[in-house]
Short mmCIF file of C-alpha atoms and ligand atoms in Angstrom, two decimals:
data_model
loop_
_atom_site.label_atom_id
_atom_site.label_comp_id
_atom_site.label_asym_id
_atom_site.label_seq_id
_atom_site.Cartn_x
_atom_site.Cartn_y
_atom_site.Cartn_z
CA MET A 1 -111.63 55.00 -81.24
CA THR A 2 -110.76 56.12 -77.69
CA THR A 3 -109.26 53.60 -75.30
CA PRO A 4 -111.46 53.09 -72.22
CA THR A 5 -110.01 53.26 -68.72
CA PRO A 6 -109.15 49.86 -67.17
CA GLU A 7 -111.94 50.33 -64.60
CA PHE A 8 -114.56 50.97 -67.27
CA HIS A 9 -113.31 48.12 -69.46
CA LEU A 10 -113.27 45.60 -66.61
CA ARG A 11 -116.73 46.65 -65.48
CA THR A 12 -118.12 46.33 -69.02
CA VAL A 13 -116.65 42.86 -69.46
CA ALA A 14 -117.97 41.77 -66.04
CA GLU A 15 -121.47 43.08 -66.89
CA THR A 16 -121.52 41.33 -70.25
CA VAL A 17 -120.49 37.99 -68.74
CA ALA A 18 -122.99 38.41 -65.90
CA SER A 19 -125.88 39.02 -68.28
CA ARG A 20 -124.88 36.27 -70.71
CA SER A 21 -124.14 33.67 -68.04
CA ALA A 22 -126.54 34.64 -65.28
CA ALA A 23 -127.33 31.00 -64.54
CA GLU A 24 -123.68 29.94 -64.27
CA PRO A 25 -122.52 30.89 -60.74
CA GLU A 26 -119.26 28.93 -60.68
CA PHE A 27 -118.22 30.37 -64.04
CA LEU A 28 -119.04 33.91 -62.93
CA GLN A 29 -117.07 33.40 -59.71
CA ALA A 30 -113.99 32.24 -61.65
CA VAL A 31 -114.21 35.12 -64.15
CA ASN A 32 -114.74 37.79 -61.48
CA GLU A 33 -111.82 36.51 -59.44
CA VAL A 34 -109.58 37.10 -62.46
CA LEU A 35 -111.10 40.45 -63.51
CA GLU A 36 -110.63 41.86 -60.00
CA THR A 37 -106.85 41.51 -60.32
CA LEU A 38 -106.19 42.72 -63.88
CA HIS A 39 -106.34 46.49 -63.45
CA PRO A 40 -102.55 47.02 -63.27
CA VAL A 41 -101.94 44.82 -66.33
CA LEU A 42 -104.47 46.73 -68.43
CA ALA A 43 -103.02 50.04 -67.26
CA GLU A 44 -99.65 48.85 -68.57
CA HIS A 45 -101.07 47.29 -71.76
CA PRO A 46 -103.90 49.42 -73.22
CA GLU A 47 -103.42 47.49 -76.49
CA PHE A 48 -105.11 44.47 -74.85
CA MET A 49 -108.25 46.55 -74.36
CA GLU A 50 -108.12 47.97 -77.89
CA ALA A 51 -107.94 44.44 -79.32
CA GLY A 52 -110.84 43.22 -77.17
CA VAL A 53 -108.66 40.48 -75.68
CA LEU A 54 -110.69 40.10 -72.48
CA ASP A 55 -114.03 40.28 -74.29
CA ARG A 56 -112.88 37.30 -76.36
CA LEU A 57 -111.13 35.43 -73.55
CA VAL A 58 -114.29 35.10 -71.43
CA GLU A 59 -116.22 33.50 -74.29
CA PRO A 60 -115.34 29.85 -75.10
CA GLU A 61 -114.21 29.22 -78.67
CA ARG A 62 -116.57 26.25 -78.79
CA GLN A 63 -118.83 24.37 -76.35
CA LEU A 64 -120.32 20.95 -76.95
CA ILE A 65 -123.17 19.27 -75.09
CA PHE A 66 -124.16 15.75 -76.06
CA ARG A 67 -126.29 12.78 -75.07
CA VAL A 68 -124.52 9.77 -73.57
CA PRO A 69 -126.81 6.70 -73.61
CA TRP A 70 -125.59 3.46 -71.99
CA THR A 71 -127.02 0.26 -70.55
CA ASP A 72 -126.64 -0.69 -66.88
CA ASP A 73 -126.02 -4.23 -65.58
CA SER A 74 -129.74 -4.91 -65.27
CA GLY A 75 -130.29 -4.07 -68.94
CA GLN A 76 -131.93 -0.71 -68.27
CA VAL A 77 -131.06 2.15 -70.62
CA ARG A 78 -129.62 5.20 -68.85
CA VAL A 79 -128.92 8.65 -70.29
CA ASN A 80 -126.34 11.15 -69.08
CA ARG A 81 -125.21 14.49 -70.44
CA GLY A 82 -121.67 14.95 -71.81
CA TYR A 83 -119.74 18.22 -72.14
CA ARG A 84 -116.57 19.51 -73.74
CA VAL A 85 -115.76 23.20 -73.60
CA GLN A 86 -112.87 24.19 -75.89
CA PHE A 87 -112.10 27.50 -74.26
CA ASN A 88 -108.97 29.00 -75.74
CA SER A 89 -106.32 27.69 -78.14
CA ALA A 90 -104.06 30.74 -78.52
CA LEU A 91 -101.11 28.94 -76.90
CA GLY A 92 -101.68 25.43 -78.25
CA PRO A 93 -104.26 22.65 -78.56
CA TYR A 94 -107.01 22.60 -75.94
CA LYS A 95 -105.89 20.68 -72.87
CA GLY A 96 -107.81 19.89 -69.72
CA GLY A 97 -109.45 17.05 -67.84
CA LEU A 98 -112.79 15.27 -67.87
CA ARG A 99 -114.85 15.23 -64.66
CA PHE A 100 -117.47 12.53 -64.00
CA HIS A 101 -119.59 13.62 -61.02
CA PRO A 102 -123.34 14.22 -60.51
CA SER A 103 -122.67 17.93 -59.86
CA VAL A 104 -121.24 18.51 -63.36
CA ASN A 105 -123.13 21.06 -65.47
CA LEU A 106 -122.18 23.71 -68.02
CA SER A 107 -121.30 26.27 -65.33
CA VAL A 108 -118.87 23.88 -63.62
CA VAL A 109 -117.23 22.84 -66.90
CA LYS A 110 -116.89 26.47 -68.01
CA PHE A 111 -115.32 27.57 -64.71
CA LEU A 112 -112.84 24.73 -64.92
CA GLY A 113 -112.08 25.45 -68.60
CA PHE A 114 -111.56 29.15 -67.91
CA GLU A 115 -109.16 28.41 -65.02
CA GLN A 116 -107.35 25.93 -67.23
CA ILE A 117 -106.37 28.61 -69.77
CA PHE A 118 -104.44 30.47 -67.08
CA LYS A 119 -103.00 27.39 -65.41
CA ASN A 120 -101.73 26.01 -68.70
CA ALA A 121 -100.14 29.34 -69.60
CA LEU A 122 -98.24 29.32 -66.28
CA THR A 123 -96.65 25.95 -67.11
CA SER A 124 -94.94 27.44 -70.23
CA GLN A 125 -95.83 24.20 -72.05
CA ARG A 126 -97.71 25.75 -75.02
CA ILE A 127 -101.13 24.28 -74.37
CA GLY A 128 -104.52 25.95 -74.62
CA GLY A 129 -107.37 25.51 -72.15
CA GLY A 130 -110.42 23.23 -72.21
CA LYS A 131 -112.43 21.00 -69.91
CA GLY A 132 -115.20 18.43 -70.13
CA GLY A 133 -117.10 15.77 -68.31
CA SER A 134 -120.48 14.36 -67.50
CA ASP A 135 -123.07 14.21 -64.72
CA PHE A 136 -122.44 10.43 -64.66
CA ASP A 137 -121.63 9.16 -61.15
CA PRO A 138 -119.03 6.37 -61.22
CA SER A 139 -119.42 5.57 -57.52
CA GLY A 140 -121.28 2.35 -56.92
CA LYS A 141 -121.10 1.37 -60.62
CA SER A 142 -119.53 -1.90 -61.73
CA ASP A 143 -116.40 -1.88 -63.90
CA ALA A 144 -118.54 -3.07 -66.82
CA GLU A 145 -120.97 -0.17 -66.39
CA VAL A 146 -118.12 2.37 -66.21
CA MET A 147 -116.64 0.82 -69.36
CA ARG A 148 -119.92 1.00 -71.30
CA PHE A 149 -120.42 4.60 -70.21
CA CYS A 150 -116.87 5.58 -71.27
CA GLN A 151 -117.30 3.85 -74.63
CA SER A 152 -120.55 5.73 -75.29
CA PHE A 153 -118.99 9.03 -74.15
CA MET A 154 -116.13 8.51 -76.60
CA MET A 155 -118.52 7.77 -79.51
CA GLU A 156 -119.24 11.52 -79.55
CA LEU A 157 -116.00 12.94 -78.13
CA VAL A 158 -113.96 11.25 -80.86
CA HIS A 159 -115.21 13.82 -83.39
CA HIS A 160 -113.72 16.72 -81.46
CA ILE A 161 -110.35 15.58 -80.07
CA GLY A 162 -106.92 14.73 -81.46
CA GLU A 163 -103.29 15.11 -80.45
CA ASP A 164 -103.04 18.49 -82.26
CA THR A 165 -106.61 19.55 -81.52
CA ASP A 166 -107.80 18.77 -78.00
CA ILE A 167 -106.24 16.41 -75.47
CA PRO A 168 -108.45 15.41 -72.50
CA ALA A 169 -107.15 13.91 -69.22
CA GLY A 170 -108.55 12.93 -65.82
CA ASP A 171 -110.20 14.94 -63.04
CA ILE A 172 -112.73 14.05 -60.32
CA GLY A 173 -114.12 10.58 -61.07
CA VAL A 174 -111.79 10.01 -64.01
CA GLY A 175 -108.60 8.11 -63.21
CA ALA A 176 -106.45 5.51 -64.95
CA ARG A 177 -109.38 3.05 -65.29
CA GLU A 178 -111.60 5.55 -67.12
CA ILE A 179 -108.74 6.89 -69.30
CA GLY A 180 -108.01 3.26 -70.29
CA TYR A 181 -111.60 2.63 -71.41
CA LEU A 182 -111.75 5.98 -73.24
CA PHE A 183 -108.45 5.36 -75.03
CA GLY A 184 -109.46 1.82 -76.01
CA GLN A 185 -112.64 3.08 -77.64
CA TYR A 186 -110.83 5.95 -79.40
CA ARG A 187 -108.32 3.47 -80.84
CA ARG A 188 -111.09 1.13 -81.94
CA ILE A 189 -113.09 3.84 -83.72
CA THR A 190 -110.16 5.56 -85.41
CA GLN A 191 -108.00 2.48 -86.01
CA ARG A 192 -105.04 4.61 -84.91
CA TYR A 193 -102.71 4.25 -81.93
CA GLU A 194 -102.60 7.99 -81.33
CA SER A 195 -100.97 7.97 -77.87
CA GLY A 196 -100.98 11.74 -77.47
CA VAL A 197 -104.77 12.10 -77.71
CA LEU A 198 -105.34 11.45 -73.99
CA THR A 199 -103.05 11.85 -71.00
CA GLY A 200 -103.07 10.00 -67.69
CA LYS A 201 -102.57 6.68 -69.50
CA GLY A 202 -101.06 3.64 -67.78
CA VAL A 203 -97.27 3.76 -67.64
CA GLY A 204 -97.05 0.48 -69.58
CA TRP A 205 -98.92 1.89 -72.62
CA GLY A 206 -97.88 5.49 -73.14
CA GLY A 207 -98.39 7.10 -69.75
CA ALA A 208 -95.74 9.21 -68.05
CA GLU A 209 -94.00 8.30 -64.83
CA VAL A 210 -95.19 10.49 -61.93
CA ARG A 211 -98.34 11.71 -63.77
CA THR A 212 -100.50 10.06 -61.11
CA GLU A 213 -98.60 11.82 -58.35
CA ALA A 214 -97.97 15.09 -60.20
CA THR A 215 -100.82 17.32 -59.04
CA GLY A 216 -100.48 16.46 -55.35
CA TYR A 217 -96.68 16.49 -55.39
CA GLY A 218 -96.71 19.74 -57.36
CA ALA A 219 -98.97 21.51 -54.85
CA VAL A 220 -96.56 20.57 -52.06
CA PHE A 221 -93.54 21.69 -54.11
CA PHE A 222 -95.29 25.02 -54.65
CA ALA A 223 -95.97 25.38 -50.90
CA GLU A 224 -92.33 24.51 -50.21
CA GLU A 225 -91.14 27.30 -52.55
CA MET A 226 -93.59 29.80 -51.08
CA LEU A 227 -92.49 28.97 -47.51
CA ALA A 228 -88.80 28.98 -48.46
CA ARG A 229 -89.12 32.57 -49.71
CA ALA A 230 -90.28 33.46 -46.21
CA GLY A 231 -87.38 31.51 -44.67
CA GLU A 232 -89.65 28.66 -43.54
CA GLY A 233 -90.39 25.06 -44.48
CA ILE A 234 -92.80 22.13 -44.32
CA ALA A 235 -90.82 19.94 -41.93
CA GLY A 236 -92.24 19.57 -38.43
CA ARG A 237 -95.59 21.14 -39.33
CA ARG A 238 -99.13 19.73 -39.05
CA ALA A 239 -100.98 19.76 -42.35
CA ILE A 240 -104.73 19.58 -42.95
CA VAL A 241 -105.62 17.94 -46.27
CA SER A 242 -109.14 17.53 -47.69
CA GLY A 243 -110.16 14.81 -50.15
CA SER A 244 -108.80 11.31 -50.48
CA GLY A 245 -108.60 11.00 -54.25
CA ASN A 246 -105.74 11.41 -56.65
CA VAL A 247 -104.62 14.89 -55.63
CA ALA A 248 -105.06 14.50 -51.85
CA THR A 249 -103.32 11.12 -51.63
CA TYR A 250 -100.13 12.30 -53.30
CA ALA A 251 -100.12 15.65 -51.51
CA ILE A 252 -100.18 13.64 -48.26
CA GLU A 253 -97.37 11.40 -49.50
CA LYS A 254 -95.11 14.34 -50.46
CA ILE A 255 -95.80 16.30 -47.24
CA GLN A 256 -94.59 13.26 -45.31
CA GLN A 257 -91.51 12.86 -47.50
CA LEU A 258 -90.62 16.48 -46.72
CA GLY A 259 -90.95 15.91 -42.96
CA GLY A 260 -94.44 17.36 -42.37
CA THR A 261 -97.31 15.57 -40.65
CA PRO A 262 -100.58 15.36 -42.60
CA ILE A 263 -103.29 14.43 -40.11
CA THR A 264 -106.54 14.45 -42.12
CA ALA A 265 -108.25 13.14 -45.25
CA SER A 266 -111.91 13.28 -46.29
CA ASP A 267 -114.55 12.23 -48.79
CA SER A 268 -118.18 13.15 -49.29
CA SER A 269 -119.19 10.98 -46.28
CA GLY A 270 -116.99 12.78 -43.70
CA TYR A 271 -113.37 13.05 -42.59
CA ILE A 272 -110.72 11.27 -40.58
CA VAL A 273 -108.21 12.73 -38.12
CA ASP A 274 -105.09 10.69 -37.44
CA GLU A 275 -102.83 12.52 -34.99
CA ALA A 276 -100.08 9.96 -35.60
CA GLY A 277 -99.92 11.09 -39.23
CA ILE A 278 -101.77 9.51 -42.15
CA ASP A 279 -100.64 6.00 -43.08
CA VAL A 280 -100.41 6.50 -46.87
CA ASP A 281 -100.29 2.80 -47.71
CA LEU A 282 -103.49 2.19 -45.77
CA LEU A 283 -105.13 5.22 -47.40
CA LYS A 284 -104.23 3.89 -50.87
CA GLN A 285 -105.49 0.42 -49.96
CA VAL A 286 -108.85 1.80 -48.81
CA LYS A 287 -109.43 4.41 -51.52
CA GLU A 288 -107.49 3.26 -54.61
CA VAL A 289 -107.68 -0.52 -54.30
CA GLU A 290 -110.96 -1.15 -52.45
CA ARG A 291 -112.72 2.08 -53.54
CA ALA A 292 -114.24 2.09 -50.02
CA ARG A 293 -115.45 5.00 -47.86
CA ILE A 294 -112.92 6.95 -45.77
CA SER A 295 -114.43 5.60 -42.50
CA VAL A 296 -112.83 2.22 -43.32
CA TYR A 297 -109.43 3.84 -42.72
CA ALA A 298 -110.42 4.71 -39.13
CA ASP A 299 -111.86 1.20 -38.60
CA ARG A 300 -108.40 -0.23 -39.26
CA ARG A 301 -106.16 2.37 -37.57
CA PRO A 302 -106.30 2.80 -33.77
CA SER A 303 -104.82 6.32 -33.83
CA ALA A 304 -107.54 7.60 -36.19
CA ARG A 305 -111.11 8.73 -35.66
CA PHE A 306 -113.86 9.22 -38.24
CA VAL A 307 -116.20 12.22 -38.15
CA SER A 308 -119.38 11.63 -40.12
CA GLY A 309 -120.55 14.59 -42.23
CA GLY A 310 -119.13 17.98 -41.26
CA SER A 311 -116.10 19.59 -42.82
CA VAL A 312 -112.46 18.71 -42.44
CA TRP A 313 -111.84 22.47 -42.13
CA GLU A 314 -113.10 22.24 -38.55
CA VAL A 315 -109.64 20.85 -37.76
CA THR A 316 -106.73 23.31 -37.48
CA GLY A 317 -103.07 23.09 -38.44
CA GLU A 318 -100.21 25.20 -39.77
CA LEU A 319 -100.55 24.14 -43.40
CA ALA A 320 -103.74 23.61 -45.43
CA PHE A 321 -104.12 21.74 -48.71
CA PRO A 322 -107.73 21.77 -49.98
CA CYS A 323 -107.74 18.91 -52.50
CA ALA A 324 -111.41 17.89 -52.89
CA THR A 325 -113.72 20.27 -54.74
CA GLN A 326 -114.83 23.86 -55.43
CA ASN A 327 -115.97 26.17 -52.60
CA GLU A 328 -115.29 23.60 -49.85
CA LEU A 329 -113.46 26.11 -47.60
CA ASP A 330 -115.56 29.14 -46.62
CA ALA A 331 -115.14 32.29 -44.51
CA ASN A 332 -116.03 30.57 -41.21
CA HIS A 333 -113.48 27.85 -41.85
CA ALA A 334 -110.90 30.50 -42.77
CA ARG A 335 -111.46 32.42 -39.51
CA SER A 336 -111.11 29.23 -37.47
CA LEU A 337 -107.95 28.19 -39.34
CA VAL A 338 -106.35 31.61 -38.85
CA ALA A 339 -107.19 31.51 -35.13
CA GLY A 340 -105.61 28.04 -35.00
CA GLY A 341 -102.24 29.31 -36.28
CA LEU A 342 -102.46 28.66 -40.04
CA ARG A 343 -99.37 29.76 -41.97
CA ALA A 344 -99.91 28.70 -45.59
CA VAL A 345 -102.57 27.38 -47.98
CA ALA A 346 -101.86 25.68 -51.31
CA GLU A 347 -104.93 24.75 -53.36
CA GLY A 348 -104.66 21.24 -54.84
CA ALA A 349 -108.28 21.44 -56.03
CA ASN A 350 -109.70 24.02 -58.42
CA MET A 351 -111.29 27.04 -56.67
CA PRO A 352 -111.78 25.21 -53.32
CA THR A 353 -111.56 28.45 -51.31
CA THR A 354 -114.42 30.96 -51.49
CA PRO A 355 -113.49 34.59 -52.35
CA GLU A 356 -114.37 35.71 -48.80
CA ALA A 357 -112.06 33.05 -47.33
CA VAL A 358 -109.20 34.09 -49.63
CA GLU A 359 -109.57 37.66 -48.43
CA ILE A 360 -109.46 36.56 -44.77
CA PHE A 361 -106.26 34.60 -45.41
CA GLN A 362 -104.59 37.44 -47.26
CA GLN A 363 -105.51 40.02 -44.63
CA ALA A 364 -104.17 37.75 -41.88
CA GLY A 365 -100.83 37.43 -43.69
CA VAL A 366 -101.32 33.73 -44.47
CA LEU A 367 -99.38 32.68 -47.59
CA PHE A 368 -102.01 31.72 -50.16
CA ALA A 369 -101.36 29.82 -53.42
CA PRO A 370 -104.34 29.67 -55.83
CA GLY A 371 -105.07 26.41 -57.63
CA LYS A 372 -104.25 27.72 -61.08
CA ALA A 373 -100.63 28.00 -59.93
CA ALA A 374 -100.36 25.43 -57.13
CA ASN A 375 -102.07 22.54 -58.94
CA ALA A 376 -100.47 23.15 -62.34
CA GLY A 377 -98.12 20.18 -61.86
CA GLY A 378 -100.71 17.72 -63.16
CA VAL A 379 -101.26 19.37 -66.50
CA ALA A 380 -97.56 20.20 -66.80
CA THR A 381 -96.73 16.51 -66.46
CA SER A 382 -99.48 15.73 -68.96
CA ALA A 383 -97.67 18.00 -71.40
CA LEU A 384 -94.47 16.05 -70.68
CA GLU A 385 -96.45 12.86 -71.41
CA MET A 386 -97.47 14.34 -74.80
CA ARG A 387 -93.84 15.15 -75.57
CA GLN A 388 -92.74 11.60 -74.73
CA ASN A 389 -95.59 10.19 -76.87
CA ALA A 390 -94.57 12.38 -79.83
CA ALA A 391 -90.94 11.25 -79.51
CA ARG A 392 -91.97 7.63 -78.73
CA SER A 393 -89.72 7.81 -75.68
CA ARG A 394 -90.12 7.29 -71.95
CA TRP A 395 -88.33 9.09 -69.14
CA ASP A 396 -87.52 7.36 -65.89
CA ARG A 397 -89.13 8.26 -62.59
CA ASP A 398 -86.32 10.43 -61.25
CA THR A 399 -86.13 12.47 -64.47
CA SER A 400 -89.90 12.93 -64.49
CA GLU A 401 -90.07 14.03 -60.85
CA SER A 402 -87.16 16.40 -61.20
CA ARG A 403 -88.78 18.02 -64.29
CA LEU A 404 -92.00 18.42 -62.31
CA HIS A 405 -90.05 20.00 -59.48
CA ASP A 406 -88.31 22.42 -61.88
CA ILE A 407 -91.62 23.40 -63.47
CA MET A 408 -93.25 24.08 -60.10
CA ARG A 409 -90.28 26.21 -59.09
CA ASP A 410 -90.65 28.19 -62.34
CA VAL A 411 -94.41 28.56 -61.84
CA HIS A 412 -93.77 29.84 -58.33
CA ASN A 413 -91.07 32.28 -59.43
CA SER A 414 -92.98 33.71 -62.38
CA THR A 415 -96.06 34.10 -60.19
CA TYR A 416 -94.11 35.83 -57.44
CA GLU A 417 -92.30 38.10 -59.92
CA ALA A 418 -95.61 39.17 -61.46
CA SER A 419 -96.97 39.97 -57.99
CA GLU A 420 -93.97 42.26 -57.48
CA ARG A 421 -94.19 43.83 -60.93
CA TYR A 422 -97.85 44.70 -60.49
CA GLY A 423 -97.39 46.20 -57.05
CA ARG A 424 -98.45 43.55 -54.51
CA PRO A 425 -95.44 41.35 -53.66
CA GLY A 426 -96.55 37.99 -52.25
CA ASP A 427 -100.13 38.26 -53.60
CA TYR A 428 -100.03 34.99 -55.54
CA VAL A 429 -103.61 35.41 -56.77
CA LEU A 430 -102.75 38.64 -58.55
CA GLY A 431 -99.39 37.20 -59.62
CA ALA A 432 -100.86 34.05 -61.19
CA ASN A 433 -103.67 35.88 -62.95
CA SER A 434 -101.50 38.62 -64.37
CA ALA A 435 -98.54 36.46 -65.43
CA ALA A 436 -100.87 34.02 -67.21
CA PHE A 437 -103.06 36.72 -68.73
CA VAL A 438 -100.12 38.58 -70.26
CA THR A 439 -98.85 35.36 -71.89
CA VAL A 440 -102.25 34.47 -73.39
CA ALA A 441 -103.11 38.06 -74.33
CA GLN A 442 -99.86 38.56 -76.24
CA ALA A 443 -100.53 35.38 -78.25
CA MET A 444 -104.11 36.48 -78.97
CA LEU A 445 -102.94 39.91 -80.02
CA ALA A 446 -100.37 38.47 -82.41
CA GLN A 447 -102.89 36.09 -84.01
CA GLY A 448 -105.49 38.73 -84.90
CA VAL A 449 -109.18 38.99 -84.13
CA ILE A 450 -110.34 35.36 -84.24
P1 NDP B 501 -110.75 12.26 -57.30
O1 NDP B 501 -112.02 11.87 -57.93
O2 NDP B 501 -109.58 11.36 -57.38
O3 NDP B 501 -110.98 12.64 -55.77
C1 NDP B 501 -111.88 13.63 -55.39
C2 NDP B 501 -111.96 13.63 -53.88
O4 NDP B 501 -112.73 14.77 -53.45
C3 NDP B 501 -112.66 12.42 -53.32
O5 NDP B 501 -112.18 12.14 -52.04
C4 NDP B 501 -114.12 12.89 -53.25
O6 NDP B 501 -114.93 12.18 -52.32
C5 NDP B 501 -113.93 14.32 -52.82
N1 NDP B 501 -115.07 15.11 -53.32
C6 NDP B 501 -115.40 15.34 -54.61
N2 NDP B 501 -116.52 16.07 -54.68
C7 NDP B 501 -116.88 16.31 -53.42
C8 NDP B 501 -117.95 17.01 -52.83
N3 NDP B 501 -118.86 17.65 -53.59
N4 NDP B 501 -118.01 17.06 -51.48
C9 NDP B 501 -117.08 16.43 -50.71
N5 NDP B 501 -116.05 15.73 -51.21
C10 NDP B 501 -115.95 15.68 -52.53
O7 NDP B 501 -110.40 13.71 -57.96
P2 NDP B 501 -109.00 14.44 -58.02
O8 NDP B 501 -108.22 14.16 -56.79
O9 NDP B 501 -108.41 14.18 -59.34
O10 NDP B 501 -109.48 15.98 -58.03
C11 NDP B 501 -109.64 16.75 -56.82
C12 NDP B 501 -109.58 18.22 -57.17
O11 NDP B 501 -108.31 18.53 -57.78
C13 NDP B 501 -110.64 18.73 -58.16
O12 NDP B 501 -110.97 20.07 -57.84
C14 NDP B 501 -109.89 18.71 -59.48
O13 NDP B 501 -110.45 19.61 -60.42
C15 NDP B 501 -108.52 19.19 -59.04
N6 NDP B 501 -107.42 18.89 -59.93
C16 NDP B 501 -107.14 17.59 -60.28
C17 NDP B 501 -106.07 17.32 -61.12
C18 NDP B 501 -105.64 15.93 -61.43
O14 NDP B 501 -104.56 15.77 -61.99
N7 NDP B 501 -106.39 14.90 -61.09
C19 NDP B 501 -105.28 18.41 -61.72
C20 NDP B 501 -105.60 19.72 -61.21
C21 NDP B 501 -106.65 19.93 -60.37
P3 NDP B 501 -116.03 11.14 -52.88
O15 NDP B 501 -115.26 10.02 -53.46
O16 NDP B 501 -116.84 10.77 -51.69
O17 NDP B 501 -116.84 11.90 -53.90
#
């Protein structure tokens, strides 16, 4: 057998995925973004091509689609679709969140699961990659409806998860409330208090300190490291943040703690600009406690204005933290941000920046941290939660935050070092993809063709 050239191999893999998954645009986008950076790794490691590592990596080990019937408050039967994609377990049990949002389909779950393999590898926590969710929309539903939906979802999911098999967590639309209902049903069906089967639990019953904050804090820690390498910092800088959920809220909180000024937040109804700096307590009150629309923040804060519809990326600043959803920041936004003096982007969300926008940032010399590195703090802290569950122990808040900080520093350093090793110092996209790929590929190689 002759070894193909990296170009030929990458093109063949891309063509196979494109023909097999033609109707899955988000998944294709995520795969192509990785393939475009792997040439130098394959040139160094022809054995990965000989063992068909990439051919196997782009195909999930297992994908499940199931019916989720539930009854709404008026007694009407509703049916949603549930998903769990168990993508790759070479490094450990599948690990990745559940997303409840009307836009969820197989393409979205597969893109998220594929990204998760790389992200989890970067954390060095020995966890494989998976993702799941449903097209169920929790907004506007009563607590009782959300509970009945979660219970029905778990009736099927229970057959496929376990603390050594697959450990789901939260994502868009799945927070502590949903994880509580899911865990309660798992415990009831199995008659086992298997704490490590889900992460993102309440701190009083097996959850880890700082898990709620971890993704947002971690993205800011990553930005801090990236800026520090360039002799710069966060203090004194205006930051644009999108979203107002779990990731955005705690990114805003940490930016403020480090002396920066976050001036925006958004949801699917529009965005707010608060030149005085976001009042985090008010934001939490509106979004976490009242589950209200973001406009309510501006109603209560004289220094803020609400812009209905539109994109928060119309506003400019020196730092950008996209923390809402995929493909929210496009080429036009990127051009306007660069013209407005943007210095660094750290993705709190998964794939929020389109490929064209990433290119514009990189060509303009803007520091750019891809989500699979910058938002790895959430899953890393989930892995710490699993370790505490296994040891039946609980770390205090300071210990938990300092471990998160250490992990994000390590993720930054290994990503940067890989960007140097493979010839493009400071290209964090190439660095994250290649560092993670080498880790997963070596494990797959060692474990044979499975
Ligand atoms: P939340 O559900 O807590 O918040 C999501 C936020 O994004 C909300 O403000 C929501 O507004 C907004 N949003 C979602 N979809 C859209 C849309 N299509 N258009 C406009 N706004 C939208 O989710 P998280 O904060 O947990 O997740 C945000 C991102 O971070 C996702 O990409 C997720 O995959 C990623 N992530 C999350 C991690 C975690 O630990 N939670 C870990 C790593 C990554 P609205 O309420 O109006 O829908």
